[in-house]
PDB file of C-alpha atoms in Angstrom:
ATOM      1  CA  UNK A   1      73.112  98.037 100.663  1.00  0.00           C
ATOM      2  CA  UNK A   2      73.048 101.273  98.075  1.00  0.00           C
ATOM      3  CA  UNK A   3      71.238 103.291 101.078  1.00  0.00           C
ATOM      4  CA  UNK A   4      74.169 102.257 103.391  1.00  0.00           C
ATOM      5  CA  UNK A   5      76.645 103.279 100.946  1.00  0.00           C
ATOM      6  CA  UNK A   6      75.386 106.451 100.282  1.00  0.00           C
ATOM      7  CA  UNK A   7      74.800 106.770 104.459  1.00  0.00           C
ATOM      8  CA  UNK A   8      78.755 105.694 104.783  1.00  0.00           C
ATOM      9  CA  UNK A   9      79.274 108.296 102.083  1.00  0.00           C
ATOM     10  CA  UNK A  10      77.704 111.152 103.795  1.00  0.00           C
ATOM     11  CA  UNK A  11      79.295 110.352 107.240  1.00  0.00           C
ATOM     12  CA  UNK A  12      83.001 110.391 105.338  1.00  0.00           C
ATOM     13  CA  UNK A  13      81.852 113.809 104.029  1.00  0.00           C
ATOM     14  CA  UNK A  14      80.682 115.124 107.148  1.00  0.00           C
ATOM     15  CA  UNK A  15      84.288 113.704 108.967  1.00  0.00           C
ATOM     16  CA  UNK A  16      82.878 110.910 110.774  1.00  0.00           C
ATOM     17  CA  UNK A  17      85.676 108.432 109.674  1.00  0.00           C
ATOM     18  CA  UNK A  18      84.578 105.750 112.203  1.00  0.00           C
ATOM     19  CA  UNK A  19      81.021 105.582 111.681  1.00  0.00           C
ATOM     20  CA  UNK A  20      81.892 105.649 107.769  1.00  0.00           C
ATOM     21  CA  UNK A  21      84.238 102.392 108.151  1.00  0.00           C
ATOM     22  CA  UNK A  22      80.971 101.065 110.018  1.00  0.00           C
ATOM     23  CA  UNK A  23      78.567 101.461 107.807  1.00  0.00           C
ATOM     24  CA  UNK A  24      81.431 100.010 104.410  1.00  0.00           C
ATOM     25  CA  UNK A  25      81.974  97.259 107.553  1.00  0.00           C
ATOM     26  CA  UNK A  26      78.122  96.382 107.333  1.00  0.00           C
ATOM     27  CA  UNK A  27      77.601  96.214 103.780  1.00  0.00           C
ATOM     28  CA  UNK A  28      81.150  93.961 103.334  1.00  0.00           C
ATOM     29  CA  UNK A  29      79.562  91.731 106.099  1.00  0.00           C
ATOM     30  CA  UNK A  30      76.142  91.531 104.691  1.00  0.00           C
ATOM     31  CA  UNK A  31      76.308  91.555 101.111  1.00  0.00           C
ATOM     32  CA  UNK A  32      76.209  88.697  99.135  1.00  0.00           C
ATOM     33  CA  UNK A  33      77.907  88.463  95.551  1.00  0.00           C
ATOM     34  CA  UNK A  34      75.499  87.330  93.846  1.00  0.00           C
ATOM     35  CA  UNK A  35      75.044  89.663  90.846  1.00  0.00           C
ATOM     36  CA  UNK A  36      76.833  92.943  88.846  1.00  0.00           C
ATOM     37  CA  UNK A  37      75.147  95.356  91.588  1.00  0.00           C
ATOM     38  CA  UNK A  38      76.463  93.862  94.673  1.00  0.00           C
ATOM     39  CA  UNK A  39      79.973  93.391  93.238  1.00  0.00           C
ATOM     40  CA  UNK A  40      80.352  96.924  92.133  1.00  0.00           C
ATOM     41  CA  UNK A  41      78.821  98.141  95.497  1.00  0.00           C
ATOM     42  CA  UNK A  42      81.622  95.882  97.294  1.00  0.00           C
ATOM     43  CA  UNK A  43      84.237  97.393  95.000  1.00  0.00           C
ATOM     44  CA  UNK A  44      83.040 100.968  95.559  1.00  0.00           C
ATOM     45  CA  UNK A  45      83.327 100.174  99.074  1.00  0.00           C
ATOM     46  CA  UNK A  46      86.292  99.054  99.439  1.00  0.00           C
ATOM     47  CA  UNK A  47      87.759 101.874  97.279  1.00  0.00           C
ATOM     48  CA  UNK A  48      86.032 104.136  99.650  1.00  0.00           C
ATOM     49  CA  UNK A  49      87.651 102.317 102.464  1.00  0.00           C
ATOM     50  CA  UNK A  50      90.940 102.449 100.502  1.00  0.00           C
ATOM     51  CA  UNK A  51      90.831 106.619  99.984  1.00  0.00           C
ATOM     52  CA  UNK A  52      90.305 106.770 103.349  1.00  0.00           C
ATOM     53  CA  UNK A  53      93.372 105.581 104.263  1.00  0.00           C
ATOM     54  CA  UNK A  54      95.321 107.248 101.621  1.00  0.00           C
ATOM     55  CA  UNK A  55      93.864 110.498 102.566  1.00  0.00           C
ATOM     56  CA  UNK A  56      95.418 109.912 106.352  1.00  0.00           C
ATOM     57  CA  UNK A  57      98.955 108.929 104.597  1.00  0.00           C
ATOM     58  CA  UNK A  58      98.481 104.836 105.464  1.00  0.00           C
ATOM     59  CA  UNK A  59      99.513 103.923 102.242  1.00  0.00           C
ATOM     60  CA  UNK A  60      99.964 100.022 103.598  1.00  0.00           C
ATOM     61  CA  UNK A  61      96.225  99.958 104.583  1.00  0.00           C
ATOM     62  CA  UNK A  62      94.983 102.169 101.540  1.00  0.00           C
ATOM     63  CA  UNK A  63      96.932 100.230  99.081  1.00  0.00           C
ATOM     64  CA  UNK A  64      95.360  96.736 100.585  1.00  0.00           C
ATOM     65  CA  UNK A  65      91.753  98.010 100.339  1.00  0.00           C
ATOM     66  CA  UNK A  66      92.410  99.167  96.504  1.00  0.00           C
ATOM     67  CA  UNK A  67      93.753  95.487  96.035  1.00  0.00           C
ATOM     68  CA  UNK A  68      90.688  93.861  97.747  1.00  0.00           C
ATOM     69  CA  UNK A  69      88.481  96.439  94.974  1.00  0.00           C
ATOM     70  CA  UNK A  70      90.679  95.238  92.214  1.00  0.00           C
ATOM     71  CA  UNK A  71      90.166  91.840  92.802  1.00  0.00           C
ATOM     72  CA  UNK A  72      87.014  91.465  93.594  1.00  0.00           C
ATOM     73  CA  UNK A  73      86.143  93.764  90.237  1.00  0.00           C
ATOM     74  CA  UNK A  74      88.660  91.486  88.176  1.00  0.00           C
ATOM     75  CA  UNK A  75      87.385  88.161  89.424  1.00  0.00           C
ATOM     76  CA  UNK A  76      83.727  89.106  88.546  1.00  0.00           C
ATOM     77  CA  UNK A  77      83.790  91.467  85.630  1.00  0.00           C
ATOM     78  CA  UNK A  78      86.995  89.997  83.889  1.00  0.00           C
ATOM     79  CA  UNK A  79      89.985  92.057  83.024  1.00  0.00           C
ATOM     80  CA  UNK A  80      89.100  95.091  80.867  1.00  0.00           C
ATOM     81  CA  UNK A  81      86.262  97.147  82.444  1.00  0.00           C
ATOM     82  CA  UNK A  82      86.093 100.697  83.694  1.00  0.00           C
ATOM     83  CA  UNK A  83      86.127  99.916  87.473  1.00  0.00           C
ATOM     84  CA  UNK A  84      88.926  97.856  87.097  1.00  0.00           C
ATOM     85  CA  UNK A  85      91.226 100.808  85.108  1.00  0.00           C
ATOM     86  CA  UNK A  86      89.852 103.074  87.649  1.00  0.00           C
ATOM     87  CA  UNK A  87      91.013 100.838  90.625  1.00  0.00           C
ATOM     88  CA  UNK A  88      94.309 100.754  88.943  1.00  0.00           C
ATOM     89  CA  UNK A  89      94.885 104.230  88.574  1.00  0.00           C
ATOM     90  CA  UNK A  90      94.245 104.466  92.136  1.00  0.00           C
ATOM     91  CA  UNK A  91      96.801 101.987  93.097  1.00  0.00           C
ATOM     92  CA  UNK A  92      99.214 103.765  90.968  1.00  0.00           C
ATOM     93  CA  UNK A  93      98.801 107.442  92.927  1.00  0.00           C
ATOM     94  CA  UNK A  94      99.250 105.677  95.884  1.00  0.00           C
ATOM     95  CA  UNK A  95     102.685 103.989  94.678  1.00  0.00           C
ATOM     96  CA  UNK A  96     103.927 107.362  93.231  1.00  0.00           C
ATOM     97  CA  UNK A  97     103.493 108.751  96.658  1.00  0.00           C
ATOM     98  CA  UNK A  98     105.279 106.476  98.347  1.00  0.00           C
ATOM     99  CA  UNK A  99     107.992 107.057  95.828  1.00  0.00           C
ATOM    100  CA  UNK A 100     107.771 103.573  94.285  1.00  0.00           C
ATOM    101  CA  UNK A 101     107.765 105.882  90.729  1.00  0.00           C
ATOM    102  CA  UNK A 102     108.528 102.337  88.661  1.00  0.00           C
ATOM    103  CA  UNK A 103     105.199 100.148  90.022  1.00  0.00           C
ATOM    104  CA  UNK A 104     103.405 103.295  89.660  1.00  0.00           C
ATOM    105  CA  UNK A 105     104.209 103.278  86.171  1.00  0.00           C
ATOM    106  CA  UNK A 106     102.845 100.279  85.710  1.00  0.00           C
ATOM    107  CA  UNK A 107      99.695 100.284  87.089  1.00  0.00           C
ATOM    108  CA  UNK A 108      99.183 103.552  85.096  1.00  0.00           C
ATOM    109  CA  UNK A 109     100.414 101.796  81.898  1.00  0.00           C
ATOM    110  CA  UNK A 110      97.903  98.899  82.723  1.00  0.00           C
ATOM    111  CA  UNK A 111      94.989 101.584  83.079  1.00  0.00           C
ATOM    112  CA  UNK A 112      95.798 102.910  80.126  1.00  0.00           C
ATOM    113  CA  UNK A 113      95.988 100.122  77.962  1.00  0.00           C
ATOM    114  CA  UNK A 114      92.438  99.359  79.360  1.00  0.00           C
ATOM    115  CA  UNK A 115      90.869 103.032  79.127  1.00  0.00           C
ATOM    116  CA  UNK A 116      92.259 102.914  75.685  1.00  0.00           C
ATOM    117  CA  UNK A 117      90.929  99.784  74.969  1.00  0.00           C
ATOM    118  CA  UNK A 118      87.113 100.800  75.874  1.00  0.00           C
ATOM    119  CA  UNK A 119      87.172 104.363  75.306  1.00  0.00           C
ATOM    120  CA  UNK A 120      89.504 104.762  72.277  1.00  0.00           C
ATOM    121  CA  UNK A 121      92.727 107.310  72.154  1.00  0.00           C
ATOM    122  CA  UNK A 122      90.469 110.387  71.795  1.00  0.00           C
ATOM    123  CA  UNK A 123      88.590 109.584  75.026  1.00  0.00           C
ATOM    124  CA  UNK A 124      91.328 110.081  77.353  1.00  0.00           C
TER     125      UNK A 124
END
């Protein structure tokens, strides 16, 4: 699963957006949630799969993806974690482009709250 990832990764670098999706479609397929490791590779993926989208303006599709990675992360891992804030903050820059300024402020608010929480003030 990690080697895929990082194989996805590469083709997204290299601009092949198709074979990218492929290889994220694989791992979503295959991958079983059975512990930390595979949850956090399914929530990397499907942030991948989300800033994919953003970066070709489908904020619909990109914001859906960054959902599926929240979930998944807060269903698993609980509320407060790192990937969760993270996933958050992503959902928020995708709002604030689409000029929905008040949800965006909330989902920043929420990450912050959480970042604050684990990292203290002075870690920000």
């Amino acid at each position: 699963g990690r080697v895929l990832l990082e194989i996805g990764r590469v083709l997204e670098a290299q601009g092949h957006k198709k074979q990218a999706k492929d290889c994220y479609a694989e791992i979503i397929r295959t991958t079983k949630l059975i512990n930390d490791d595979d949850v956090s590779m399914i929530g990397e993926v499907y942030t991948r799969v989300g800033s994919m989208y953003l970066r070709n303006k489908d904020f619909k599709k990109s914001v859906e993806f960054f959902e599926r990675a929240l979930s998944v992360t807060k269903e698993h891992f609980g509320r407060d974690t790192i990937e969760l804030a993270t996933v958050m903050q992503e959902i928020a820059g995708v709002m604030e482009k689409e000029g929905k300024t008040d949800e965006a402020l909330n989902h920043y608010s929420d990450a912050l709250l959480i970042f604050k929480a684990l990292r203290g003030p002075d870690d920000l």
